[in-house]
Amino acid sequence: MQPMGIRAACVAAAATSVAIIAIVGATSSNLASAGESPMRVALQSDQSTPLAKMKADYRRPATIPFPKDNPYSVEKASLGKKLFFDTRLSAANILSCGSCHSPAYGWGDGQPTGVGHGMKKLGRRSPTIVNAAFGQIFMWDGRAGSLEEQALGPIRADVEMNLPVDQLIEKLKGIDGYRPLFQAVFPAQGIAPETIAKAIATYERTVVSNRAPFDAWIEGDETAISQEAARGFVLFNTKARCVDCHSGWNFTDDSFHDIGLASTDIGRAKIVPGIEKMKFAFKTPGLREISLRGPYMHDGSVPTLQAVMDHYNRGGIDRPSRSAQIKPLSLSKQESADLVAFMKTLNSDLAPTSAPLLPR
Amino acid sequence: MKPFTLVLLLAFAAGSATAYAAQVSISQKGKVFSQTELAVKKGDVVMFVNDDAVTHNVMSTSSGNTFNLGAQAPGVSLPFTFNNAGETVITCAIHPTMKLKVTVAN
């Protein structure tokens, strides 16, 4: 485990006297309908209130998890950052991991779908790497079980960076400046596919969202978010049922769902055939920094957060594979607006990321 | 032999065969298995019971006990017989954070 202060601001220890909030006029039995008329949120001292319990599920972890077989070191993360931003990891020398996972766009690329080798458009949107350290399965269809497993995939994919692994090794060995860096971090292996993957994965794990207004709010700062956003949080957990999939501090269950989008891409069903519910199913994305990461969905087909809410409100295409959690929500315009306001409180004050000096 | 007697004998034989294998039940609730680790013997049957409100799946790609029980609707129970010794990691293809390690002894 590594303190989150590597990139992100250190997470404050749990406040000792957290002001607990309850919904005025709403009880546990009527929370599901809360938001139909704008409700007021006020301070209460009872820690057993439904809202307080909801908040408890979203507390930030204090440390970043690193796997036992690839522990963190400053030198390894530094090497990984150089590799991540080095365009020489592509056949054409113009694409790096950072081209599609750019800090300028919330660690995505701001495009509906990625752009790969030869400027060819890819089939799916570039997912963010923010908080990937906390992920348990990777890629939109879950075909990678770890960041180490994922790291080399786009480099060697002919439609992405198009650099076969043997050529990648040869190329890096030909750059004098990389050799001592690899020798220092991986003295027994040097430049190898496994060490490249481990270094990139280690750097990626340091990309963690900073504290957001939402974090301050659940820790007791009542002024941190608006009343509109506070109502949106309650809706998120009740009537809108977003929490069924967007759960936990990073707002994802790391699971796969068909949310009823029109698409010919069958998603996870290609990886795990024979399960109806996996047709058109894609991994639930986390929601941290979400308003910086549009357009939305696996194919970038939904331009704004308001349009996302419109989709979920309609319930998408009713088909056998559609998740049982997806159904029309009957949200009012105000409720949809409240939910969008809430999601915007998940943006942190991301510090600028400096470009590394690359070995020559 | 009369058909009725034959049916009774076959039923008895089937009952005798299964009597030697233990059956363990694992619940899926709240998107977790009721246990994270399980020890069984070769030939034992594990019954997976979906006590959740969502569809689940039970599968493993571990060598020796590779299987996929397909979609498992809420309320449905599905059995799997572990016929090979070794360690088997089981997950749900829909909710891969669900994990169960089954150690199968000879």
Coordinates of C-alpha atoms in Angstrom, one line a residue:
Chain A
M1 CA 0.0 0.0 0.0
Q2 CA 1.2 3.5 -0.7
P3 CA -0.1 6.7 0.8
M4 CA -2.3 8.5 -1.7
G5 CA -0.1 11.6 -1.5
I6 CA 2.0 10.5 -4.4
R7 CA -0.1 12.4 -6.8
A8 CA -3.3 13.1 -5.0
A9 CA -3.5 15.2 -1.9
C10 CA -3.3 13.1 1.2
V11 CA -6.6 11.9 2.4
A12 CA -7.5 13.4 5.7
A13 CA -8.1 10.9 8.4
A14 CA -11.7 10.3 9.1
A15 CA -13.0 13.4 10.9
T16 CA -13.5 12.8 14.5
S17 CA -16.7 14.8 14.7
V18 CA -18.5 14.5 11.4
A19 CA -21.6 16.5 11.1
I20 CA -24.2 14.1 10.0
I21 CA -26.9 15.1 7.6
A22 CA -30.4 14.0 7.3
I23 CA -33.1 14.8 4.8
V24 CA -35.8 17.0 6.3
G25 CA -39.2 15.5 5.8
A26 CA -37.8 12.3 4.3
T27 CA -37.7 9.0 6.2
S28 CA -36.1 5.7 5.2
S29 CA -39.4 4.6 3.9
N30 CA -40.0 7.6 1.6
L31 CA -36.4 8.2 0.4
A32 CA -37.3 6.5 -2.9
S33 CA -39.5 9.3 -3.8
A34 CA -37.4 12.1 -2.4
G35 CA -36.6 14.7 -5.0
E36 CA -40.0 14.8 -6.7
S37 CA -40.3 18.2 -5.1
P38 CA -37.1 19.8 -4.2
M39 CA -36.3 18.9 -0.7
R40 CA -34.1 20.6 1.8
V41 CA -31.1 19.1 3.4
A42 CA -30.1 20.1 6.9
L43 CA -27.7 19.2 9.7
Q44 CA -28.7 16.5 12.1
S45 CA -26.8 14.8 14.8
D46 CA -28.1 11.3 14.4
Q47 CA -25.5 9.1 12.8
S48 CA -28.1 6.4 12.1
T49 CA -30.0 8.4 9.5
P50 CA -30.4 6.8 6.1
L51 CA -28.4 9.6 4.5
A52 CA -25.5 9.2 6.9
K53 CA -25.5 5.5 6.1
M54 CA -25.4 6.3 2.4
K55 CA -22.5 8.6 2.8
A56 CA -20.5 6.0 4.7
D57 CA -20.3 3.9 1.6
Y58 CA -18.4 6.6 -0.3
R59 CA -15.5 7.4 2.0
R60 CA -12.1 7.6 0.2
P61 CA -9.5 5.0 1.0
A62 CA -6.4 6.3 2.7
T63 CA -3.9 4.4 0.6
I64 CA -3.3 3.2 -3.0
P65 CA -3.1 -0.6 -3.3
F66 CA -0.2 -2.0 -5.1
P67 CA 0.1 -5.8 -5.8
K68 CA 2.6 -7.9 -3.9
D69 CA 4.4 -8.9 -7.1
N70 CA 4.7 -5.4 -8.3
P71 CA 5.3 -3.1 -5.3
Y72 CA 5.6 0.6 -5.6
S73 CA 8.9 2.5 -5.7
V74 CA 9.6 6.1 -6.7
E75 CA 12.1 4.9 -9.4
K76 CA 9.7 2.4 -10.9
A77 CA 6.8 5.0 -11.1
S78 CA 9.2 7.5 -12.6
L79 CA 10.3 5.0 -15.3
G80 CA 6.7 4.1 -15.9
K81 CA 5.8 7.7 -16.4
K82 CA 8.5 8.1 -19.0
L83 CA 7.3 5.0 -20.8
F84 CA 3.6 6.1 -20.5
F85 CA 4.4 9.4 -22.3
D86 CA 6.9 8.2 -24.8
T87 CA 5.6 8.2 -28.4
R88 CA 8.4 5.9 -29.4
L89 CA 6.4 3.0 -27.9
S90 CA 4.3 3.2 -31.1
A91 CA 5.4 2.0 -34.6
A92 CA 4.9 5.5 -36.1
N93 CA 6.5 7.3 -33.1
I94 CA 3.5 9.5 -32.7
L95 CA 1.3 7.7 -30.2
S96 CA 2.0 7.2 -26.5
C97 CA -0.3 5.8 -23.8
G98 CA -0.8 9.4 -22.9
S99 CA -2.2 10.2 -26.4
C100 CA -5.5 8.4 -25.5
H101 CA -5.2 8.7 -21.7
S102 CA -4.3 12.4 -21.5
P103 CA -4.3 14.3 -18.2
A104 CA -5.7 17.2 -20.3
Y105 CA -9.0 15.3 -20.7
G106 CA -9.4 13.6 -17.3
W107 CA -7.0 10.9 -18.5
G108 CA -9.1 10.1 -21.5
D109 CA -8.9 11.7 -24.9
G110 CA -12.2 13.7 -25.2
Q111 CA -13.1 11.9 -28.4
P112 CA -16.2 9.6 -28.9
T113 CA -13.8 6.8 -29.7
G114 CA -10.1 6.4 -29.7
V115 CA -7.8 7.1 -32.6
G116 CA -5.1 4.6 -33.4
H117 CA -2.3 3.8 -35.9
G118 CA -2.7 5.7 -39.2
M119 CA -5.2 8.0 -37.5
K120 CA -7.8 5.2 -37.8
K121 CA -10.8 5.6 -35.5
L122 CA -11.2 2.8 -33.0
G123 CA -14.5 1.1 -32.0
R124 CA -14.6 2.1 -28.4
R125 CA -14.0 5.2 -26.3
S126 CA -10.6 5.5 -24.5
P127 CA -11.4 4.8 -20.9
T128 CA -9.8 7.0 -18.2
I129 CA -7.0 5.6 -16.1
V130 CA -8.0 7.7 -13.1
N131 CA -8.2 5.4 -10.1
A132 CA -7.2 2.3 -12.1
A133 CA -5.2 1.2 -9.0
F134 CA -8.5 0.3 -7.5
G135 CA -9.9 -1.6 -10.5
Q136 CA -10.2 -5.3 -10.4
I137 CA -10.7 -6.0 -14.1
F138 CA -9.7 -3.9 -17.1
M139 CA -10.8 -2.8 -20.6
W140 CA -14.5 -2.2 -21.5
D141 CA -15.0 -5.9 -22.0
G142 CA -12.9 -7.1 -19.0
R143 CA -10.3 -9.0 -21.1
A144 CA -7.4 -8.0 -18.9
G145 CA -7.2 -9.1 -15.3
S146 CA -4.6 -6.7 -14.2
L147 CA -3.0 -3.4 -15.2
E148 CA 0.2 -5.3 -15.9
E149 CA -1.7 -7.6 -18.3
Q150 CA -3.4 -4.6 -19.9
A151 CA -0.3 -2.4 -20.3
L152 CA 1.2 -4.0 -23.4
G153 CA -2.1 -4.7 -25.2
P154 CA -2.5 -1.3 -26.9
I155 CA 1.2 -1.1 -27.7
R156 CA 1.1 -4.3 -29.7
A157 CA -2.4 -4.0 -31.1
D158 CA -2.1 -3.3 -34.9
V159 CA -5.0 -0.8 -34.8
E160 CA -3.6 1.1 -31.8
M161 CA 0.2 1.6 -31.4
N162 CA 1.1 -1.2 -33.7
L163 CA 4.4 -2.1 -32.2
P164 CA 5.0 -5.9 -31.7
V165 CA 6.6 -6.7 -28.4
D166 CA 9.9 -8.0 -29.9
Q167 CA 10.2 -4.7 -31.8
L168 CA 9.3 -2.7 -28.7
I169 CA 12.2 -4.4 -26.8
E170 CA 14.6 -3.8 -29.6
K171 CA 13.6 -0.2 -29.8
L172 CA 13.9 0.5 -26.1
K173 CA 17.3 -1.3 -25.9
G174 CA 18.5 1.0 -28.6
I175 CA 17.8 4.1 -26.5
D176 CA 20.8 4.6 -24.3
G177 CA 19.0 6.5 -21.6
Y178 CA 16.5 3.7 -20.8
R179 CA 19.1 1.0 -20.0
P180 CA 20.3 2.4 -16.7
L181 CA 16.8 3.2 -15.6
F182 CA 15.6 -0.4 -16.2
Q183 CA 18.8 -1.8 -14.6
A184 CA 18.2 0.3 -11.5
V185 CA 14.6 -0.8 -11.1
F186 CA 14.8 -4.3 -12.5
P187 CA 18.4 -5.4 -12.1
A188 CA 17.7 -9.1 -12.8
Q189 CA 15.6 -8.6 -15.9
G190 CA 16.5 -5.2 -17.5
I191 CA 14.3 -4.3 -20.5
A192 CA 11.7 -7.0 -21.0
P193 CA 8.0 -7.2 -21.7
E194 CA 7.2 -7.9 -18.0
T195 CA 9.3 -5.0 -16.7
I196 CA 7.8 -2.5 -19.2
A197 CA 4.3 -3.6 -18.1
K198 CA 5.2 -3.4 -14.4
A199 CA 6.6 0.1 -14.7
I200 CA 3.7 1.4 -16.7
A201 CA 1.2 -0.2 -14.4
T202 CA 3.0 1.3 -11.4
Y203 CA 2.8 4.8 -12.8
E204 CA -0.8 4.3 -13.7
R205 CA -1.7 3.4 -10.2
T206 CA -0.4 6.7 -9.0
V207 CA -3.0 8.5 -11.1
V208 CA -5.6 9.0 -8.4
S209 CA -8.3 11.6 -8.2
N210 CA -7.8 14.3 -5.6
R211 CA -10.3 15.2 -3.0
A212 CA -13.5 16.6 -4.5
P213 CA -16.2 18.8 -2.9
F214 CA -18.2 15.6 -2.5
D215 CA -15.5 14.2 -0.2
A216 CA -15.6 17.3 2.0
W217 CA -19.4 17.1 2.1
I218 CA -19.5 13.5 3.3
E219 CA -16.9 14.4 5.9
G220 CA -19.1 17.1 7.3
D221 CA -18.6 20.3 5.4
E222 CA -22.1 21.3 4.6
T223 CA -21.1 24.2 2.4
A224 CA -19.0 22.0 0.1
I225 CA -21.8 21.2 -2.3
S226 CA -25.1 22.8 -3.3
Q227 CA -28.6 21.8 -2.1
E228 CA -29.3 20.7 -5.7
A229 CA -26.3 18.4 -5.6
A230 CA -27.2 17.0 -2.2
R231 CA -30.6 16.1 -3.5
G232 CA -28.9 14.5 -6.5
F233 CA -26.9 12.3 -4.1
V234 CA -30.1 11.0 -2.5
L235 CA -31.7 10.4 -5.8
F236 CA -28.5 8.6 -7.0
N237 CA -28.9 6.2 -4.1
T238 CA -32.7 5.8 -4.2
K239 CA -35.1 6.6 -7.0
A240 CA -32.6 6.7 -9.8
R241 CA -30.8 3.5 -8.5
C242 CA -27.5 4.6 -10.0
V243 CA -25.8 3.0 -7.0
D244 CA -26.9 -0.4 -8.2
C245 CA -23.8 -0.3 -10.5
H246 CA -22.0 2.9 -9.6
S247 CA -21.1 1.9 -6.0
G248 CA -18.3 2.6 -3.6
W249 CA -15.9 5.6 -3.4
N250 CA -14.9 5.3 -7.1
F251 CA -18.5 4.8 -8.1
T252 CA -18.1 1.5 -10.0
D253 CA -18.9 -2.1 -9.2
D254 CA -16.3 -3.3 -11.7
S255 CA -19.0 -5.4 -13.3
F256 CA -20.6 -5.7 -16.7
H257 CA -24.1 -4.5 -17.7
D258 CA -26.1 -4.0 -20.9
I259 CA -27.6 -0.5 -20.4
G260 CA -29.7 -0.7 -23.5
L261 CA -27.6 1.4 -25.9
A262 CA -28.1 0.9 -29.7
S263 CA -24.9 -0.9 -30.7
T264 CA -23.6 -3.7 -32.8
D265 CA -20.7 -4.2 -30.5
I266 CA -21.6 -7.2 -28.2
G267 CA -18.9 -6.3 -25.7
R268 CA -18.3 -8.8 -22.9
A269 CA -20.1 -11.5 -24.8
K270 CA -17.0 -11.8 -27.0
I271 CA -14.9 -12.6 -24.0
V272 CA -17.5 -14.7 -22.1
P273 CA -19.8 -16.3 -24.7
G274 CA -23.0 -18.1 -23.9
I275 CA -24.4 -15.8 -21.3
E276 CA -27.3 -13.7 -22.6
K277 CA -26.8 -10.9 -20.1
M278 CA -23.3 -10.3 -21.3
K279 CA -24.4 -9.3 -24.8
F280 CA -23.9 -5.6 -25.3
A281 CA -22.5 -5.5 -21.7
F282 CA -19.6 -3.2 -20.8
K283 CA -17.8 -2.5 -17.6
T284 CA -19.3 0.2 -15.3
P285 CA -17.0 3.2 -15.5
G286 CA -16.2 5.1 -12.3
L287 CA -17.6 8.6 -12.0
R288 CA -14.7 10.5 -10.4
E289 CA -13.9 13.5 -12.7
I290 CA -16.8 12.5 -14.8
S291 CA -17.8 15.9 -16.2
L292 CA -14.2 16.3 -17.6
R293 CA -14.5 13.0 -19.5
G294 CA -17.3 13.4 -22.0
P295 CA -18.6 12.2 -24.4
Y296 CA -19.9 9.2 -22.5
M297 CA -20.6 5.5 -22.7
H298 CA -18.3 2.8 -24.3
D299 CA -18.8 4.3 -27.8
G300 CA -18.9 7.9 -26.9
S301 CA -22.4 8.1 -28.3
V302 CA -23.9 10.3 -25.6
P303 CA -22.5 13.9 -25.6
T304 CA -23.4 15.3 -22.2
L305 CA -24.2 14.2 -18.6
Q306 CA -27.7 15.6 -19.2
A307 CA -28.1 13.3 -22.2
V308 CA -26.8 10.4 -20.1
M309 CA -29.6 11.1 -17.6
D310 CA -32.1 11.2 -20.5
H311 CA -30.9 7.8 -21.6
Y312 CA -31.3 6.2 -18.2
N313 CA -34.6 7.9 -17.7
R314 CA -35.9 6.3 -20.8
G315 CA -34.4 2.9 -19.9
G316 CA -32.7 2.2 -23.2
I317 CA -33.6 -0.7 -25.5
D318 CA -35.7 -3.4 -23.9
R319 CA -34.0 -6.7 -24.9
P320 CA -33.2 -10.0 -23.2
S321 CA -29.6 -8.9 -22.4
R322 CA -30.6 -5.6 -20.8
S323 CA -29.6 -5.5 -17.2
A324 CA -32.5 -5.9 -14.8
Q325 CA -31.4 -2.7 -13.1
I326 CA -32.1 -0.7 -16.3
K327 CA -35.7 0.4 -16.6
P328 CA -37.5 3.7 -17.1
L329 CA -37.0 5.9 -14.0
S330 CA -39.7 8.6 -14.3
L331 CA -37.3 11.3 -13.2
S332 CA -38.5 14.9 -13.5
K333 CA -36.4 17.5 -15.2
Q334 CA -35.4 18.9 -11.8
E335 CA -34.4 15.5 -10.6
S336 CA -32.2 14.9 -13.6
A337 CA -30.6 18.3 -13.1
D338 CA -30.0 17.4 -9.5
L339 CA -28.2 14.2 -10.5
V340 CA -26.0 16.1 -12.9
A341 CA -25.2 18.7 -10.2
F342 CA -24.3 15.9 -7.9
M343 CA -22.0 14.3 -10.4
K344 CA -20.1 17.6 -10.9
T345 CA -19.2 17.5 -7.2
L346 CA -17.0 14.5 -8.0
N347 CA -14.5 16.6 -9.9
S348 CA -11.3 17.2 -7.9
D349 CA -8.8 20.0 -8.2
L350 CA -6.5 18.0 -10.4
A351 CA -3.0 19.4 -10.3
P352 CA -1.3 19.9 -13.7
T353 CA 0.7 16.9 -14.8
S354 CA 4.2 17.7 -16.0
A355 CA 5.5 16.0 -19.1
P356 CA 8.6 13.9 -18.3
L357 CA 12.0 14.4 -19.9
L358 CA 12.4 11.3 -22.1
P359 CA 15.6 9.3 -22.3
R360 CA 17.6 9.7 -25.5
Chain B
M1 CA -38.3 -58.0 -14.5
K2 CA -41.3 -55.8 -14.4
P3 CA -40.7 -52.2 -15.6
F4 CA -41.8 -50.8 -12.2
T5 CA -39.3 -52.9 -10.3
L6 CA -36.5 -51.8 -12.7
V7 CA -37.3 -48.2 -12.1
L8 CA -37.1 -48.7 -8.4
L9 CA -33.8 -50.4 -8.7
L10 CA -32.3 -47.7 -10.9
A11 CA -33.6 -45.1 -8.5
F12 CA -31.9 -46.9 -5.6
A13 CA -28.7 -47.3 -7.5
A14 CA -28.6 -43.6 -8.3
G15 CA -29.3 -42.7 -4.7
S16 CA -26.5 -45.0 -3.5
A17 CA -24.0 -43.4 -5.9
T18 CA -24.7 -39.8 -4.8
A19 CA -24.7 -40.8 -1.2
Y20 CA -20.9 -41.0 -1.3
A21 CA -20.4 -37.5 -2.5
A22 CA -20.9 -34.6 -0.1
Q23 CA -22.9 -31.6 -1.2
V24 CA -22.0 -28.1 -0.1
S25 CA -24.1 -25.0 -0.6
I26 CA -22.7 -21.6 -1.5
S27 CA -24.9 -18.6 -1.6
Q28 CA -24.5 -15.6 -3.8
K29 CA -25.9 -12.5 -2.1
G30 CA -25.0 -8.8 -2.2
K31 CA -22.6 -9.6 -5.1
V32 CA -20.4 -11.8 -3.0
F33 CA -20.1 -15.5 -2.4
S34 CA -21.0 -16.6 1.1
Q35 CA -17.5 -17.9 1.5
T36 CA -14.2 -16.8 0.0
E37 CA -12.5 -20.2 0.4
L38 CA -13.9 -23.7 0.4
A39 CA -12.3 -27.1 0.8
V40 CA -14.0 -30.1 -0.8
K41 CA -13.1 -33.6 -1.9
K42 CA -12.9 -34.9 -5.5
G43 CA -16.4 -35.8 -6.6
D44 CA -18.1 -33.4 -4.2
V45 CA -21.0 -31.3 -5.5
V46 CA -21.2 -27.6 -4.7
M47 CA -24.6 -26.1 -5.1
F48 CA -24.5 -22.4 -6.1
V49 CA -27.6 -20.6 -4.9
N50 CA -28.4 -17.2 -6.3
D51 CA -30.0 -15.4 -3.3
D52 CA -29.5 -12.0 -5.0
A53 CA -32.0 -9.9 -7.0
V54 CA -29.7 -9.9 -10.0
T55 CA -28.6 -12.5 -12.5
H56 CA -25.3 -14.1 -11.7
N57 CA -22.9 -16.6 -13.3
V58 CA -20.5 -19.2 -11.9
M59 CA -17.4 -20.0 -13.9
S60 CA -13.8 -21.0 -13.6
T61 CA -10.9 -21.0 -16.0
S62 CA -8.6 -23.0 -13.6
S63 CA -7.1 -26.0 -15.2
G64 CA -8.8 -29.3 -14.2
N65 CA -12.1 -27.7 -13.3
T66 CA -12.8 -25.3 -16.1
F67 CA -16.6 -24.7 -16.3
N68 CA -19.2 -22.1 -17.0
L69 CA -22.7 -22.5 -15.6
G70 CA -24.2 -19.8 -17.8
A71 CA -26.7 -17.3 -16.7
Q72 CA -28.2 -17.9 -13.3
A73 CA -31.4 -16.0 -12.6
P74 CA -32.4 -14.9 -9.1
G75 CA -33.6 -17.8 -7.0
V76 CA -32.0 -20.4 -9.2
S77 CA -29.6 -23.1 -7.8
L78 CA -27.0 -24.7 -10.0
P79 CA -24.7 -27.7 -9.1
F80 CA -21.2 -28.3 -10.1
T81 CA -19.2 -31.5 -9.4
F82 CA -15.5 -31.0 -8.8
N83 CA -13.9 -34.1 -10.4
N84 CA -10.3 -33.0 -10.4
A85 CA -8.0 -32.3 -7.5
G86 CA -6.3 -28.9 -7.2
E87 CA -7.1 -25.3 -6.7
T88 CA -10.0 -23.7 -8.6
V89 CA -10.7 -20.0 -8.6
I90 CA -14.4 -19.3 -9.3
T91 CA -15.8 -16.0 -10.3
C92 CA -18.9 -14.5 -11.8
A93 CA -18.5 -13.3 -15.4
I94 CA -21.0 -10.5 -14.8
H95 CA -19.6 -9.4 -11.4
P96 CA -15.9 -10.4 -11.5
T97 CA -15.2 -9.0 -8.1
M98 CA -17.0 -12.1 -6.8
K99 CA -14.3 -14.7 -6.1
L100 CA -14.3 -18.1 -4.4
K101 CA -11.2 -20.3 -4.1
V102 CA -12.1 -24.0 -4.0
T103 CA -9.4 -26.4 -2.9
V104 CA -10.3 -29.9 -4.2
A105 CA -8.5 -32.8 -2.4
N106 CA -8.1 -36.3 -3.6

